[in-house]
Coordinates of C-alpha atoms and ligand atoms in Angstrom, one line a residue:
M1405 CA 14.6 -26.7 -10.0
G1406 CA 13.7 -24.0 -7.4
N1407 CA 11.2 -22.7 -5.4
I1408 CA 10.2 -19.1 -6.3
I1409 CA 9.8 -16.6 -3.5
D1410 CA 6.2 -15.5 -4.1
G1411 CA 6.6 -11.4 -3.0
K1412 CA 2.7 -10.7 -3.8
Q1413 CA 1.6 -13.9 -1.9
L1414 CA 3.6 -13.3 0.8
S1415 CA 3.0 -9.5 1.3
L1416 CA -0.4 -10.2 1.2
R1417 CA -1.1 -12.6 3.9
L1418 CA 1.6 -9.8 6.5
K1419 CA -0.7 -6.9 5.2
G1420 CA -3.4 -9.5 6.5
E1421 CA -2.0 -9.9 9.5
M1422 CA -1.1 -6.0 9.9
A1423 CA -4.8 -5.4 9.3
E1424 CA -5.7 -7.4 12.2
Q1425 CA -3.0 -5.7 14.1
V1426 CA -4.1 -1.9 13.7
K1427 CA -7.7 -2.6 14.6
A1428 CA -6.2 -3.5 18.4
L1429 CA -3.9 -0.6 18.7
E1430 CA -7.1 1.6 17.2
T1431 CA -9.1 0.0 20.4
Q1432 CA -5.9 0.2 22.5
Y1433 CA -4.4 3.8 21.9
G1434 CA -8.0 5.5 19.6
R1435 CA -6.7 5.9 16.1
V1436 CA -5.1 4.2 13.3
P1437 CA -1.2 4.6 12.5
S1438 CA -1.0 7.5 9.9
L1439 CA 1.5 7.6 6.6
A1440 CA 1.7 10.7 4.7
V1441 CA 3.3 10.7 1.2
I1442 CA 4.3 13.3 -0.9
L1443 CA 4.4 13.3 -4.4
V1444 CA 6.6 16.2 -6.5
G1445 CA 5.6 15.7 -10.1
E1446 CA 4.4 13.4 -12.9
N1447 CA 7.0 10.9 -13.5
P1448 CA 5.2 7.8 -14.7
A1449 CA 7.2 5.0 -12.4
S1450 CA 7.3 7.3 -9.5
Q1451 CA 3.2 8.1 -9.9
S1452 CA 3.0 4.3 -9.8
Y1453 CA 4.9 3.5 -6.9
V1454 CA 2.8 6.4 -4.5
R1455 CA -0.3 4.6 -6.4
G1456 CA 0.5 1.3 -4.7
K1457 CA 2.0 2.6 -1.4
I1458 CA -1.3 4.2 -0.5
K1459 CA -3.5 1.2 -2.0
A1460 CA -1.4 -1.0 0.9
A1461 CA -2.4 1.7 3.1
E1462 CA -5.8 1.6 2.6
Q1463 CA -5.5 -2.7 2.7
V1464 CA -3.5 -2.8 6.0
G1465 CA -6.4 0.0 7.2
L1466 CA -3.8 3.1 8.0
R1467 CA -4.7 6.4 7.5
S1468 CA -3.2 8.2 3.9
E1469 CA -2.6 11.2 2.9
L1470 CA -1.3 11.9 -0.9
I1471 CA 0.2 15.4 -1.2
T1472 CA 1.1 16.0 -4.9
M1473 CA 2.5 19.6 -5.8
P1474 CA 3.6 20.4 -9.3
A1475 CA 7.1 19.2 -11.0
D1476 CA 8.3 23.3 -10.5
V1477 CA 7.7 23.4 -6.5
S1478 CA 10.4 25.2 -5.1
E1479 CA 12.6 23.5 -2.4
A1480 CA 11.0 25.7 0.3
T1481 CA 7.4 25.3 -0.4
L1482 CA 8.2 21.1 -0.4
L1483 CA 10.7 21.9 3.0
A1484 CA 7.8 24.1 4.6
E1485 CA 5.4 20.7 4.0
I1486 CA 7.3 18.7 5.8
D1487 CA 7.2 21.2 8.8
R1488 CA 4.6 21.1 9.1
L1489 CA 4.0 17.1 9.2
N1490 CA 6.5 16.9 10.8
A1491 CA 4.7 18.8 13.9
D1492 CA 1.1 17.0 12.9
A1493 CA -0.1 15.0 16.1
L1494 CA -1.8 12.7 13.8
T1495 CA 1.4 12.2 11.3
D1496 CA 3.3 8.9 12.0
G1497 CA 4.8 8.8 8.8
V1498 CA 6.8 11.1 6.3
L1499 CA 7.4 9.6 2.7
V1500 CA 8.3 11.9 -0.2
Q1501 CA 8.7 10.0 -3.5
L1502 CA 12.2 10.2 -5.2
P1503 CA 13.2 11.3 -7.3
L1504 CA 13.1 14.7 -7.0
P1505 CA 13.3 17.3 -9.8
K1506 CA 17.2 18.2 -10.2
H1507 CA 16.5 22.0 -8.9
I1508 CA 15.4 20.0 -5.4
D1509 CA 18.1 20.0 -3.3
E1510 CA 16.7 15.5 -1.9
E1511 CA 19.9 15.4 0.5
R1512 CA 17.9 18.6 2.3
V1513 CA 14.6 17.0 1.8
I1514 CA 16.0 14.2 3.3
D1515 CA 17.5 15.8 6.9
A1516 CA 14.1 17.6 6.7
I1517 CA 11.8 14.7 7.7
A1518 CA 11.4 13.9 11.8
L1519 CA 13.7 10.9 12.9
E1520 CA 10.7 10.0 14.3
K1521 CA 9.0 9.9 11.3
D1522 CA 11.2 8.3 9.1
V1523 CA 9.5 5.5 7.7
D1524 CA 11.9 4.9 4.9
G1525 CA 14.6 5.2 7.2
F1526 CA 16.5 7.0 4.6
H1527 CA 17.3 9.4 7.3
P1528 CA 21.2 10.3 8.2
A1529 CA 20.6 9.4 11.5
N1530 CA 18.4 6.6 10.8
V1531 CA 21.6 5.4 8.5
A1532 CA 24.0 6.0 11.7
N1533 CA 22.1 3.9 13.9
L1534 CA 21.7 0.6 11.5
W1535 CA 24.8 0.8 11.5
L1536 CA 26.0 1.4 14.6
G1537 CA 23.2 -1.4 16.5
K1538 CA 20.9 0.8 17.6
P1539 CA 17.6 1.0 17.3
C1540 CA 16.2 2.0 13.9
I1541 CA 13.8 2.3 11.0
E1542 CA 15.1 -0.8 8.6
P1543 CA 15.1 0.9 5.3
C1544 CA 11.9 -1.0 3.3
T1545 CA 13.5 -3.0 0.8
P1546 CA 16.2 -4.8 2.9
K1547 CA 13.9 -4.9 5.4
G1548 CA 11.6 -7.1 2.8
I1549 CA 14.4 -9.2 1.2
M1550 CA 15.3 -10.4 5.1
Q1551 CA 11.9 -11.4 5.8
M1552 CA 11.8 -13.1 2.2
I1553 CA 15.5 -15.5 3.4
A1554 CA 13.5 -15.9 6.3
E1555 CA 10.6 -17.1 4.7
C1556 CA 12.7 -19.6 3.2
G1557 CA 13.5 -21.4 6.5
F1558 CA 17.4 -20.3 5.5
D1559 CA 19.3 -19.9 8.3
V1560 CA 21.8 -17.0 6.9
A1561 CA 24.2 -17.3 9.8
G1562 CA 27.8 -18.8 9.2
K1563 CA 26.5 -18.9 5.3
K1564 CA 28.0 -16.2 2.4
A1565 CA 26.5 -13.6 1.4
V1566 CA 26.8 -12.0 -2.6
V1567 CA 25.6 -8.7 -2.7
V1568 CA 26.5 -7.0 -6.1
G1569 CA 25.4 -3.3 -5.8
R1570 CA 26.4 -0.6 -3.3
S1571 CA 23.9 1.9 -3.3
N1572 CA 22.5 4.1 0.2
I1573 CA 19.1 2.5 -0.5
V1574 CA 20.0 -1.3 -1.4
G1575 CA 23.2 -2.5 -2.0
K1576 CA 25.1 -0.9 1.9
P1577 CA 22.2 -1.4 3.7
I1578 CA 21.2 -4.8 3.0
S1579 CA 25.1 -6.3 3.4
K1580 CA 24.2 -5.2 7.4
L1581 CA 21.4 -6.7 7.6
L1582 CA 23.2 -9.3 6.2
L1583 CA 25.8 -9.3 8.8
D1584 CA 23.9 -8.7 11.6
A1585 CA 22.3 -12.2 10.7
N1586 CA 26.1 -13.8 10.5
A1587 CA 26.3 -14.0 7.6
T1588 CA 29.9 -13.5 6.0
V1589 CA 29.3 -11.0 3.5
T1590 CA 31.0 -9.7 0.2
I1591 CA 30.4 -6.7 -1.6
A1592 CA 30.5 -6.6 -5.1
H1593 CA 30.3 -3.2 -7.7
S1594 CA 31.0 -2.1 -10.9
R1595 CA 34.4 -2.2 -10.5
T1596 CA 34.7 -5.8 -8.6
Q1597 CA 36.9 -7.7 -11.3
N1598 CA 35.9 -11.4 -11.9
L1599 CA 32.2 -11.0 -11.0
A1600 CA 30.9 -14.7 -11.9
E1601 CA 34.0 -16.0 -9.2
V1602 CA 32.6 -13.6 -6.6
C1603 CA 28.9 -14.4 -7.4
R1604 CA 29.5 -18.4 -7.1
E1605 CA 30.9 -18.4 -3.6
A1606 CA 27.5 -16.9 -2.9
D1607 CA 24.9 -19.6 -0.7
I1608 CA 23.3 -16.0 -0.8
L1609 CA 23.1 -13.8 -3.9
V1610 CA 21.6 -10.1 -4.1
A1611 CA 21.6 -8.3 -7.3
A1612 CA 20.9 -5.0 -7.7
V1613 CA 22.3 -3.4 -10.2
G1614 CA 19.4 -2.0 -12.6
R1615 CA 21.1 -4.3 -15.8
K1616 CA 18.7 -6.8 -17.3
H1617 CA 20.3 -10.6 -16.6
I1618 CA 23.9 -9.3 -15.5
I1619 CA 23.0 -12.5 -13.5
T1620 CA 23.6 -15.5 -15.3
A1621 CA 22.6 -19.4 -14.0
D1622 CA 26.4 -20.2 -14.6
M1623 CA 27.0 -17.2 -11.6
I1624 CA 25.4 -19.1 -9.1
K1625 CA 26.2 -21.8 -6.6
P1626 CA 23.6 -24.7 -6.6
G1627 CA 21.6 -24.6 -4.4
A1628 CA 21.9 -20.6 -3.5
I1629 CA 19.4 -18.2 -2.5
V1630 CA 18.6 -15.6 -4.9
I1631 CA 17.0 -12.5 -4.2
D1632 CA 16.3 -9.9 -7.4
V1633 CA 15.5 -6.4 -6.3
G1634 CA 16.2 -5.1 -9.9
V1635 CA 13.3 -3.4 -11.4
N1636 CA 14.0 -3.2 -15.4
R1637 CA 11.9 -2.6 -18.8
D1638 CA 13.2 -5.3 -20.8
P1639 CA 14.1 -3.6 -24.7
E1640 CA 12.6 -5.8 -26.5
T1641 CA 9.2 -6.8 -24.9
G1642 CA 8.4 -4.2 -23.4
K1643 CA 7.8 -6.1 -19.8
L1644 CA 9.8 -5.1 -16.4
C1645 CA 13.0 -8.2 -15.9
G1646 CA 14.8 -7.9 -13.5
D1647 CA 18.8 -8.6 -13.0
V1648 CA 19.1 -12.1 -13.6
D1649 CA 18.0 -14.2 -15.6
T1650 CA 15.1 -15.9 -13.9
A1651 CA 14.8 -19.5 -15.9
A1652 CA 17.5 -19.9 -16.5
A1653 CA 18.6 -19.4 -12.7
Q1654 CA 15.4 -21.8 -11.3
Q1655 CA 17.2 -24.4 -13.0
V1656 CA 20.5 -24.1 -10.9
A1657 CA 18.9 -21.9 -7.2
S1658 CA 17.4 -23.5 -4.3
Y1659 CA 15.0 -20.2 -3.5
I1660 CA 14.7 -17.4 -6.8
T1661 CA 12.2 -14.1 -6.5
P1662 CA 10.4 -12.9 -8.8
V1663 CA 10.3 -9.5 -11.0
P1664 CA 7.5 -9.0 -10.9
G1665 CA 6.8 -10.1 -8.3
G1666 CA 9.0 -10.3 -6.0
V1667 CA 11.0 -8.0 -3.9
G1668 CA 8.9 -4.8 -5.4
P1669 CA 5.2 -5.9 -3.4
M1670 CA 7.5 -6.7 -0.1
T1671 CA 9.5 -3.1 -0.2
I1672 CA 5.8 -1.5 -0.7
T1673 CA 4.8 -4.2 2.4
M1674 CA 8.0 -3.1 4.4
L1675 CA 6.9 0.5 4.7
M1676 CA 3.9 -0.6 6.1
K1677 CA 5.5 -1.9 8.8
N1678 CA 7.3 0.8 9.3
T1679 CA 4.7 3.1 9.4
I1680 CA 3.1 1.0 12.5
E1681 CA 6.8 1.1 14.0
C1682 CA 7.5 4.4 14.4
Y1683 CA 3.6 5.0 15.6
L1684 CA 4.3 2.8 18.4
N1685 CA 7.6 4.6 18.8
R1686 CA 5.0 7.8 19.3
V1687 CA 2.0 6.8 21.0
T1688 CA 4.0 4.3 23.4
K1689 CA 7.2 7.3 24.3
Ligands
NDP2976 P1 22.1 2.5 -8.3 O1 22.3 2.7 -9.2 O2 22.2 3.1 -7.4 O3 23.0 1.4 -8.0 C1 23.4 0.3 -8.5 C2 24.9 -0.2 -8.4 O4 25.4 -1.5 -9.1 C3 25.7 0.3 -8.3 O5 26.5 -0.3 -7.0 C4 26.9 -0.3 -9.3 O6 28.7 -0.1 -9.3 C5 26.1 -1.3 -10.1 N1 26.5 -2.0 -11.2 C6 26.1 -1.5 -12.0 N2 27.1 -1.7 -12.4 C7 27.6 -3.5 -12.8 C8 28.4 -3.8 -12.9 N3 28.3 -4.1 -14.3 N4 28.2 -5.0 -11.9 C9 28.5 -5.4 -10.9 N5 27.8 -3.9 -10.2 C10 27.5 -3.2 -11.0 O7 20.8 1.1 -8.0 P2 19.6 1.0 -6.6 O8 20.8 -0.3 -5.8 O9 19.2 2.0 -6.7 O10 19.0 -0.3 -7.8 C11 18.9 -1.1 -8.4 C12 18.4 -1.9 -8.8 O11 16.7 -2.6 -7.7 C13 17.5 -1.2 -9.6 O12 17.0 -2.2 -11.2 C14 15.9 -0.1 -9.6 O13 15.2 0.0 -9.8 C15 16.3 -1.3 -8.2 N6 15.4 -1.1 -7.4 C16 14.2 -1.8 -6.4 C17 13.6 -1.7 -5.4 C18 12.3 -2.5 -4.8 O14 11.0 -2.4 -4.7 N7 12.3 -3.3 -6.1 C19 13.4 -1.1 -4.7 C20 15.1 0.3 -5.3 C21 15.6 -0.4 -6.5 P3 29.0 0.7 -8.9 O15 28.7 1.8 -7.6 O16 30.5 0.7 -8.6 O17 28.7 2.2 -9.9

């Protein structure tokens, strides 16, 4: 039976290590790294994600600032706030929680975040640097996935990876990170023919679709590592579930990430790591 990669446990360990690092950084540079989070509106899921981020910042010993704005805030006001944070010498990371209300242009907002403070790794220049193989801030979810794979002691080089999903925040960047680790990568999506057959080729299978149990046990190669990024609400139980039928998949996979408690906590933990990276880039410049 496959092992569960416990993202919660791993996150706790990494946050503990970062807390030690932050203490040392404060001694060395006279201040701790700081993260500013902007939350627009009252979307309960966004509120919950933001709470998690602020809590993690506290655990790691970062300074955090939460800025809340009403759902009808103007784009100009939001952009002005980003400008203020960009100019603030004591702010190292700026994050705007997505999605934003329809009247606000998300692309314009992401573009407005100073590249050196782009802790989410969504800025177009960061994305370009990622694809060009230049130094960059890697987006949090893919970065956390790579850390989880490394944790299994699994050498990705030369292995076949299949990523199901091609979004800008998960599917595409995790494909690039796997490619950088010398995997042979296939990206599947809604137009892929015979998804099951494609998935069965994978030594590493990443599911980032957002559809309950789209990945069933028969789609998994025996011994594969399965990373379940999906966060779905089970319509029958109301509970959170992933894209993978975990219980059945566990009989076939060597390692599998649970939902909840897998990729989710690691995403937040990598945000802390990125904030420290942005801080280090700034204080050592
Ligand atoms: P998107 O909706 O942006 O992308 C979903 C992808 O799945 C698309 O590329 C789509 O293909 C593909 N897809 C849809 N239906 C099928 C199908 N039947 N067969 C194969 N591929 C299909 O989602 P995100 O990438 O933003 O998120 C994916 C999931 O991960 C969601 O559940 C989200 O909540 C979760 N998530 C979790 C995070 C975490 O930290 N745990 C972080 C971010 C996301 P096409 O491009 O052809 O439409």
